[in-house]
Coordinates of C-alpha atoms and ligand atoms in Angstrom, one line a residue:
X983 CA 98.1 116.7 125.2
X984 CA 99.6 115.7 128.8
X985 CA 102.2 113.7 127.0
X986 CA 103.4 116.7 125.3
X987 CA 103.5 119.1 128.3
X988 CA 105.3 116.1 130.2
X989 CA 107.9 116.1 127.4
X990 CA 107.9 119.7 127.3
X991 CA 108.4 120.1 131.0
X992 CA 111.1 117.0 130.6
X993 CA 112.9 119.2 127.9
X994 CA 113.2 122.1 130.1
X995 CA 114.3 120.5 133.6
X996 CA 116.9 119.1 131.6
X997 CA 118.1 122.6 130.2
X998 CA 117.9 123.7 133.5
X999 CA 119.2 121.0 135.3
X1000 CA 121.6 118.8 133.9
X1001 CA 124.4 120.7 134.0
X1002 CA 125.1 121.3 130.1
X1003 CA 128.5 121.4 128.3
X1004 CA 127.4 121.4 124.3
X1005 CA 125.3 125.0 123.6
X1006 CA 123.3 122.8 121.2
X1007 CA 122.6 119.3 122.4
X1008 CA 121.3 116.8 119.9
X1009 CA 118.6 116.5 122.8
X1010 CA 116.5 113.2 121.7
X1011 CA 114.0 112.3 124.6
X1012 CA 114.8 108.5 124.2
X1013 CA 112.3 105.8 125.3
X1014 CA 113.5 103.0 124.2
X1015 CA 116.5 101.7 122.2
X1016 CA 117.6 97.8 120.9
X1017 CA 119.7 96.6 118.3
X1018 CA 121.0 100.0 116.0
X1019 CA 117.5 101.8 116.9
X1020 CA 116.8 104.4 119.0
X1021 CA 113.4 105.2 120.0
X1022 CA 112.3 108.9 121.2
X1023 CA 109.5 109.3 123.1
X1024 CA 107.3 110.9 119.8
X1025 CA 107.9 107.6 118.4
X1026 CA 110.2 108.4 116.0
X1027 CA 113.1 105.8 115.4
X1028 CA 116.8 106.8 114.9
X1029 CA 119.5 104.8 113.4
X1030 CA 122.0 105.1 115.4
X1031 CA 125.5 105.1 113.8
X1032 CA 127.2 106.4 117.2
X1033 CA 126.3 103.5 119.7
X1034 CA 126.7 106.3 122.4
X1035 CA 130.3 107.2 121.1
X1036 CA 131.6 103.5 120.4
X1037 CA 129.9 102.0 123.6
X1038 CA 127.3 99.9 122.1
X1039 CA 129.2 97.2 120.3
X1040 CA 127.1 94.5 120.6
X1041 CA 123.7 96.7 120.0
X1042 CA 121.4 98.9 122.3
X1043 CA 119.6 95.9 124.8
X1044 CA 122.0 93.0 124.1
X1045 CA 120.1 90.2 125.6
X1046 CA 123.1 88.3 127.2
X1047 CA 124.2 91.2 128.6
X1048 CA 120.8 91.6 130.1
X1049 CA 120.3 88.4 131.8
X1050 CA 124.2 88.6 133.3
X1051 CA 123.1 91.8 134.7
X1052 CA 119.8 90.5 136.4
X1053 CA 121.6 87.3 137.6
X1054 CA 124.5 89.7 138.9
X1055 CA 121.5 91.7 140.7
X1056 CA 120.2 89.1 142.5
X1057 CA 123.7 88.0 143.9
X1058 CA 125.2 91.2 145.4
X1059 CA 126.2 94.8 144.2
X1060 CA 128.8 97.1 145.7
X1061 CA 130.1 94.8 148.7
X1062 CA 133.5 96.7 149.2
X1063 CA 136.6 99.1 147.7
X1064 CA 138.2 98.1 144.9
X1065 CA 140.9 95.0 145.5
X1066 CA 139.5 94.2 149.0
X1067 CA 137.2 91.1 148.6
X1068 CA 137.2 88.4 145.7
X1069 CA 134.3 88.1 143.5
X1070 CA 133.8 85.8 140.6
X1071 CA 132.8 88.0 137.8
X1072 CA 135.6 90.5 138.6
X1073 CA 138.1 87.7 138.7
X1074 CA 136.6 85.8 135.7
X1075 CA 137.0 89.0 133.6
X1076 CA 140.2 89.9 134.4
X1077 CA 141.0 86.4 133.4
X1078 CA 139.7 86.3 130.2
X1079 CA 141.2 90.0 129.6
X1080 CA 144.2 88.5 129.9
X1081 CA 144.1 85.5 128.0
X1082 CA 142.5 87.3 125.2
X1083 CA 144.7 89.9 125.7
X1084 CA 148.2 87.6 125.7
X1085 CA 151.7 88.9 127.4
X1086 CA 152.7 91.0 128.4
X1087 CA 149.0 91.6 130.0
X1088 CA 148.9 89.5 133.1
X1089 CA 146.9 91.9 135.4
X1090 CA 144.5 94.3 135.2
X1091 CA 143.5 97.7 137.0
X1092 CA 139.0 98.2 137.0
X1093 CA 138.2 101.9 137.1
X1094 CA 134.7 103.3 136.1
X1095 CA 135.8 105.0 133.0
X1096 CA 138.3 105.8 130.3
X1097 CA 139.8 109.2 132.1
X1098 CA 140.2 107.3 135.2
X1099 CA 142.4 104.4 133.5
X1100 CA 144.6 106.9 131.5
X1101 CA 145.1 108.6 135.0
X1102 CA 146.0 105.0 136.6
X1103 CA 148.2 103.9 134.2
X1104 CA 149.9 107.3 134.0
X1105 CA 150.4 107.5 137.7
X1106 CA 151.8 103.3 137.8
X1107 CA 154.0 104.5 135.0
X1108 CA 155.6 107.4 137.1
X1109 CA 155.9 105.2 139.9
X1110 CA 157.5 102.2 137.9
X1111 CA 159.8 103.9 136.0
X1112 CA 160.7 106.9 138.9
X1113 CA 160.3 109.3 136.3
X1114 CA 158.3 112.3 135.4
X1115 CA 157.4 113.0 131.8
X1116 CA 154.5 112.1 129.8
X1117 CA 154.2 112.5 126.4
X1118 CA 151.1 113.1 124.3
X1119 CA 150.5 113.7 120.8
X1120 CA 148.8 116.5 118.6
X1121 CA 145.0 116.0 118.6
X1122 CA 145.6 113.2 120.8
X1123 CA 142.1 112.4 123.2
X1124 CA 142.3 110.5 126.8
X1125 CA 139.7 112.2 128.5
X1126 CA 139.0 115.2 131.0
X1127 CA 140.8 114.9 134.0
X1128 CA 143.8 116.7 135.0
X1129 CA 146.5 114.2 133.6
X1130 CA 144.3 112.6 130.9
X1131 CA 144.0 116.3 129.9
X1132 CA 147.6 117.0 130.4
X1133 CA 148.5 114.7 127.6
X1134 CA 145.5 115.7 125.7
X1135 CA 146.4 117.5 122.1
X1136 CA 144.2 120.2 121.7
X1137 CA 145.2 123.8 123.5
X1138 CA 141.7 124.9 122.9
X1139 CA 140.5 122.6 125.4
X1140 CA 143.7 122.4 127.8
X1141 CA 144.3 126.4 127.9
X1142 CA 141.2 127.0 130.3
X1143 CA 142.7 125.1 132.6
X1144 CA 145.9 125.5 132.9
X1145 CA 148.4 124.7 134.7
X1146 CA 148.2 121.1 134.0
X1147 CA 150.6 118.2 135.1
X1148 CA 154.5 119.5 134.7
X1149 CA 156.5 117.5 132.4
X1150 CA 154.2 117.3 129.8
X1151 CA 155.1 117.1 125.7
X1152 CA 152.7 117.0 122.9
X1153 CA 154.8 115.5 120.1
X1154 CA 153.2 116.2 116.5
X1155 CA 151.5 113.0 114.6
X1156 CA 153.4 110.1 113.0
X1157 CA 156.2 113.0 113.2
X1158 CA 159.3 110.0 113.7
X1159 CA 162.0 112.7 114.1
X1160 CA 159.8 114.6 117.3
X1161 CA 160.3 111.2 118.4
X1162 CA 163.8 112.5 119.8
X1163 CA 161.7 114.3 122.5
X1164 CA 161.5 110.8 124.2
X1165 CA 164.2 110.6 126.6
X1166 CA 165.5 109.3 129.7
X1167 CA 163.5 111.2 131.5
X1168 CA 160.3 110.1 129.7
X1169 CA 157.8 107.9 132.1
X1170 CA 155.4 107.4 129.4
X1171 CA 154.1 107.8 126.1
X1172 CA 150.3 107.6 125.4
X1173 CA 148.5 107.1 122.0
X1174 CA 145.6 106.2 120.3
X1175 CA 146.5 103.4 117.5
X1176 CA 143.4 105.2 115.6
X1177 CA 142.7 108.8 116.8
X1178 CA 139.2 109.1 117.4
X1179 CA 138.1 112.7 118.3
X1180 CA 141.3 114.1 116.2
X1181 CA 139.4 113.1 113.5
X1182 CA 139.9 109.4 112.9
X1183 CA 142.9 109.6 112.1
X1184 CA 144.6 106.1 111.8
X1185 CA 148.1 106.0 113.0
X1186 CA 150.5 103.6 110.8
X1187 CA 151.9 100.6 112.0
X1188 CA 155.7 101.3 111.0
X1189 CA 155.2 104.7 112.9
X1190 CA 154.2 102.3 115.8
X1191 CA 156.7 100.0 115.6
X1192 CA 159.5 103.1 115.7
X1193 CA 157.6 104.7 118.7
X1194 CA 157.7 101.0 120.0
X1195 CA 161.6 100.9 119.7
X1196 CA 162.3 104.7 121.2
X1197 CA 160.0 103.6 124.1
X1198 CA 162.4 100.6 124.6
X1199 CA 165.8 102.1 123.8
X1200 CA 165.2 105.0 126.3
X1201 CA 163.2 103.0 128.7
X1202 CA 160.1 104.6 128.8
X1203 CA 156.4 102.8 128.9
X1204 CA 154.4 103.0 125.7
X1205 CA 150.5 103.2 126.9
X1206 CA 148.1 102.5 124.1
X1207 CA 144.7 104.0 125.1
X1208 CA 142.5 102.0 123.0
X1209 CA 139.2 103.1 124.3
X1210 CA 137.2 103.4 121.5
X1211 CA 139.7 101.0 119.7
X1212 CA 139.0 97.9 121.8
X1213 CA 136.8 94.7 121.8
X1214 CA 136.2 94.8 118.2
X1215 CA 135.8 97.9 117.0
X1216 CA 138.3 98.2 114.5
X1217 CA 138.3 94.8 113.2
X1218 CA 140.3 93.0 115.6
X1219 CA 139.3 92.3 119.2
X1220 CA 142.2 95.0 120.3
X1221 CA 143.9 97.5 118.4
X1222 CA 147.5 96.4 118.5
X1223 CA 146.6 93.4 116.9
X1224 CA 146.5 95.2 113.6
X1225 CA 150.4 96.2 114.3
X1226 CA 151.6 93.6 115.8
X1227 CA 153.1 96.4 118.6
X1228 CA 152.7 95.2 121.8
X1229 CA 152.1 98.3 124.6
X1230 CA 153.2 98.0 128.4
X1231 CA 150.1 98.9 129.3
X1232 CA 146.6 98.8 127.5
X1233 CA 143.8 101.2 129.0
X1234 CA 140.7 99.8 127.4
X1235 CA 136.8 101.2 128.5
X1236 CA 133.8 102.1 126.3
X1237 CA 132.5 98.5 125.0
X1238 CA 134.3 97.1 128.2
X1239 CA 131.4 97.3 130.2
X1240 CA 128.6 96.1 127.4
X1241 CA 126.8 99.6 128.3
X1242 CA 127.7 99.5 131.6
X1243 CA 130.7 101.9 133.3
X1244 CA 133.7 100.4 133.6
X1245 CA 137.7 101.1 132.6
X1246 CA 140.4 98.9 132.9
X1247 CA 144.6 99.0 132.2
X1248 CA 146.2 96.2 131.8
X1249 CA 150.0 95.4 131.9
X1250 CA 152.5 92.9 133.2
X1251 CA 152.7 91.9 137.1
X1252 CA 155.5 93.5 137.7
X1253 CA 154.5 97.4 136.3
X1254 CA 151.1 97.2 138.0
X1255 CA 152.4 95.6 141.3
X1256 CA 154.0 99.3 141.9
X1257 CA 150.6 100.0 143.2
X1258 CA 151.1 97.7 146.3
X1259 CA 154.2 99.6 147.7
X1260 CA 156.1 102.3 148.8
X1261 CA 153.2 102.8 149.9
X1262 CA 150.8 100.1 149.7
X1263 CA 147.3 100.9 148.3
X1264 CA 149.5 103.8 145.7
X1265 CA 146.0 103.7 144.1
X1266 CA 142.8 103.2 144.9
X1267 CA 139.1 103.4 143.8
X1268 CA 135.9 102.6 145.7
X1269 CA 133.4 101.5 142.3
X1270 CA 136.1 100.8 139.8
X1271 CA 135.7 97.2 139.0
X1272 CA 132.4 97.5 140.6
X1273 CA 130.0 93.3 140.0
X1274 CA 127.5 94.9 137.8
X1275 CA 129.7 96.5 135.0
X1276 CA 132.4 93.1 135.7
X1277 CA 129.1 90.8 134.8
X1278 CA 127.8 92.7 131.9
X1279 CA 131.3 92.8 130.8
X1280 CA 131.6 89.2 131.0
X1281 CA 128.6 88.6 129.1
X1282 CA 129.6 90.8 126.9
X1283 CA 133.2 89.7 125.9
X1284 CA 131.8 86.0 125.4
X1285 CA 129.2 87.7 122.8
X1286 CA 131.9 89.1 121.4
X1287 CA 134.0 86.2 121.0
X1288 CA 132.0 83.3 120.4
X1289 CA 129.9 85.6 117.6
X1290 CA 133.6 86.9 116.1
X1291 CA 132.2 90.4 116.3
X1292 CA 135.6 91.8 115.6
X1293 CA 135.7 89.8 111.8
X1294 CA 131.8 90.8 111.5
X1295 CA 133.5 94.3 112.2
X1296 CA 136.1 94.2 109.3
X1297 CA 133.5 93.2 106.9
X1298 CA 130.8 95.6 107.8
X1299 CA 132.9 98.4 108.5
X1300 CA 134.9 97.3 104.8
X1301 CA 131.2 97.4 103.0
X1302 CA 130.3 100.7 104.3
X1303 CA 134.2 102.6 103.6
X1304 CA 132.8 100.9 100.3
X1305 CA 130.1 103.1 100.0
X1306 CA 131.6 106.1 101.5
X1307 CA 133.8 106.2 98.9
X1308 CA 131.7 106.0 96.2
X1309 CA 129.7 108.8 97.8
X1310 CA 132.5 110.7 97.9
X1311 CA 133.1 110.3 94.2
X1312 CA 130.1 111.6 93.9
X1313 CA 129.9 114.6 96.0
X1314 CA 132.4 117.6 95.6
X1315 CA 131.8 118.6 99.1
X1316 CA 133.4 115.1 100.8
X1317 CA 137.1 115.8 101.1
X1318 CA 138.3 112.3 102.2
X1319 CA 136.6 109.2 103.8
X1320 CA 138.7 106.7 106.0
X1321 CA 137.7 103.8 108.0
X1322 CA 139.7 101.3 110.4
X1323 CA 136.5 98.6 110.9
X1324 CA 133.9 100.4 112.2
X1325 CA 135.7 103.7 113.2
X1326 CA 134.9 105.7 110.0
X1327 CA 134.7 109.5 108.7
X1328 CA 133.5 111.6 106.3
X1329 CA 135.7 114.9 106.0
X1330 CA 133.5 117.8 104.5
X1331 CA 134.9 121.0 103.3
X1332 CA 134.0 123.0 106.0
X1333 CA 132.7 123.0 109.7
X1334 CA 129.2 124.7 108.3
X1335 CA 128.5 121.6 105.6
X1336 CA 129.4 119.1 108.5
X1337 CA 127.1 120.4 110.9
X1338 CA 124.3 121.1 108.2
X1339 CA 125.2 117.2 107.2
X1340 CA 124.7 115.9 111.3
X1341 CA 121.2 117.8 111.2
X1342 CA 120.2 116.9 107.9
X1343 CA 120.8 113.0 108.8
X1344 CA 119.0 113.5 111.8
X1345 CA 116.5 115.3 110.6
X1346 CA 116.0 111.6 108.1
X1347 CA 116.7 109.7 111.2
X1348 CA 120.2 108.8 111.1
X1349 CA 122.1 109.7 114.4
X1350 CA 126.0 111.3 113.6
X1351 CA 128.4 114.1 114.8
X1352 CA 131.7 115.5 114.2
X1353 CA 134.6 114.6 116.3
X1354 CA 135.4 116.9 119.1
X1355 CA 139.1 118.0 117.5
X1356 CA 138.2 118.3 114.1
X1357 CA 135.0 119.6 113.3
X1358 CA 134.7 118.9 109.3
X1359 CA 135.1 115.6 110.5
X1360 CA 132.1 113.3 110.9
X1361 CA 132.7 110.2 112.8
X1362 CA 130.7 106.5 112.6
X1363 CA 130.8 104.3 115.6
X1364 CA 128.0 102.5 114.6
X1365 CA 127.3 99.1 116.5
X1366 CA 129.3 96.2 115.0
X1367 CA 126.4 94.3 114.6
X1368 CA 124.6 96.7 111.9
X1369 CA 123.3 94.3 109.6
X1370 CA 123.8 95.4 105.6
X1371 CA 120.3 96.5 105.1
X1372 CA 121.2 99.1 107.7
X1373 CA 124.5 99.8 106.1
X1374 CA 122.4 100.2 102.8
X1375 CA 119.7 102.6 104.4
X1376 CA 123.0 104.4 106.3
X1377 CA 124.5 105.2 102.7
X1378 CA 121.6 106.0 100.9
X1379 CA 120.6 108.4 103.3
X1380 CA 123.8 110.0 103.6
X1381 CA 123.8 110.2 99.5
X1382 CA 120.4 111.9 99.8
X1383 CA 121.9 114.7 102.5
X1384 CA 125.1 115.2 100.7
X1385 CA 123.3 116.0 97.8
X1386 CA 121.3 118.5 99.6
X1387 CA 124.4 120.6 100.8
Ligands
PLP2538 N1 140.4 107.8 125.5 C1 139.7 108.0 124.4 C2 140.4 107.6 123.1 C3 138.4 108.5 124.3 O1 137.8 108.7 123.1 C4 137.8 108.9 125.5 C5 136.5 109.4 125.6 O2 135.8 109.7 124.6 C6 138.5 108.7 126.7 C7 139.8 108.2 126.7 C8 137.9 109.0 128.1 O3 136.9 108.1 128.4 P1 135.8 108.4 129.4 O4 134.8 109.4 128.7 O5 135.1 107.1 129.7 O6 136.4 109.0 130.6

């Protein structure tokens, strides 16, 4: 009985005092979670085909990640700002980002989260190329600060608070003659190689490779914000390896951090050494970077790579577009299904039958939403390690709700 007026109580100090942005928050009371399962405090387990919006590549608990984090603990935490003092798991990470990474990505920027690296690398692009405008493109997400915002694609969420950054064009998708737009006086173009919150919608590498070229021939940066697309997710351990295009700079976060908050950009010496002149310290961040999210990112880049996540990624995610499209020759109400690894939707007919879909899923204990810019969209960022009995019990869940709508 005191358990359930504690959760109660929990419930409504939350409603009340966590500041709320969603009028109807999934609102699990978790205790627990590991591997694809979470645990709410009833007792009830969840499979969780999110991972806490493409964080969780590795699994909820990952044990390496774990012991990095409690050897990190016992060393030091926060000693200093950002780029003042050297400490190994920093500098081993940025290392192996590199490496991994290949040219042009010698160097690498550590913020604390996605928004923060768009802003960074948006900002070292002004300052590189001495120009002023950005370009975005048309249901286009890079977070919710001003200038992520500013090159953000949806007017429903950049109208409220506007004005944004000047200079600003929103260029419609895989559009190559909007490409024109890019000019001389173009800083930098950012893009998502798979749009995740418009809808997962999976840009095509000869498009790329023509944005690529206009980005050259004008002389403007291409930024490829692969945030939800990196470490794995999509079947290769970054994005651009599916394309082949190389960005000038790579803003990766999410899975970076193994659960942990941390944001990076990469690019070549030269772009990010902007930062140290005219004037020195151009950018600066106290936590980005910080040795906690650094060693649990370590930890967790090494899982990655030793285990080949990314080709455990392409296989998994490849078995369950599988099944999604054999559920949605079943089911009038699916519209399309598209997958790049383990980035995968289901389009439904309409916004109602997606949102009756999420609840009906949760309701049988499997955790989905709808992406934020297209809302008969539902989006799968499950963990790449689901195993194929979870896959199995995913589908034939799904099959069960779909039938019911
Ligand atoms: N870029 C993309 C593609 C995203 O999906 C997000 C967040 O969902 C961001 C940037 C912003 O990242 P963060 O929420 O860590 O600021």
């Amino acid at each position: 009985m005191s358990e359930r007026r504690n959760a109660a109580a929990l419930a409504r100090a939350f409603r009340l005092h966590v500041a709320q942005t969603s009028t109807a928050p999934l609102g699990l009371a978790i205790a627990s979670a590991r591997g694809a399962w979470i645990t709410d405090t009833k007792g009830r387990r969840y499979l969780d085909l999110l991972a806490g919006m493409g964080v969780v590549n590795l699994g909820h608990g990952n044990p390496a990640v774990i012991r990095a984090c409690q050897t990190q603990l016992r060393i030091h935490l926060h000693v200093m700002v950002y780029g003042e003092y050297v400490f190994e798991t920093q500098v081993r990470l940025a290392t192996r980002l590199a490496a991994l990474a290949g040219p042009p990505f010698e160097s690498c920027y550590f913020t604390n989260s996605g928004t923060e690296a768009i802003e960074g690398a948006l900002k070292t692009a002004r300052k590189f190329t001495g120009r002023s405008g950005l370009v975005g493109f048309a249901l286009g997400f890079h977070g919710d600060t001003f200038g992520a915002l500013s090159v953000g694609g949806n007017p429903v969420y950049r109208d409220p608070f506007l004005p944004l950054l000047p200079h600003a064009t929103i260029l419609p998708w895989q559009d190559e003659a909007a490409l024109r737009a890019i000019d001389r006086r173009t800083a930098a173009v950012v893009i998502e190689p798979v749009q995740a919150e418009g809808g997962v919608r999976i840009a095509d590498p000869a498009f790329l490779r023509i944005l690529r070229a206009r980005c050259r021939e004008v002389g403007a940066l291409l930024i490829f914000d692969e945030v939800v697309t990196g470490l794995g997710r999509t079947g290769t351990l970054f994005g651009f390896q599916q394309s082949g295009v190389r960005p000038d700079i790579l803003v990766l976060a999410k899975a970076l951090g193994g659960g942990l908050p941390l944001g990076a950009f990469l690019a070549s010496r030269k772009i990010l050494s902007t930062l140290t002149r005219n004037p020195p310290l151009a950018h600066v961040t106290t936590f980005g970077g910080h040795p906690l999210s650094c060693a649990a990112a370590l930890a967790a880049l090494e899982e990655t790579v030793t285990r080949d996540i990314p080709a455990r990624a392409a296989k998994s995610g490849a078995l369950l577009l599988a099944g999604l499209q054999s559920l949605a020759a079943r089911h009038r109400i699916v519209r399309a299904v598209r997958g790049a690894g383990m980035l995968l939707a289901i389009e439904l007919a309409t916004p109602n039958a997606t949102r009756k879909f999420a609840a009906g899923c949760l309701a049988r204990g499997i955790i989905v939403n709808w992406t934020l810019h297209r809302d008969t969209v539902i989006r799968m960022a499950p963990p790449l390690t689901l195993t194929r009995a979870e896959i199995t019990l995913a589908l034939a869940t799904m099959d069960e709700v779909l039938g019911t709508l």
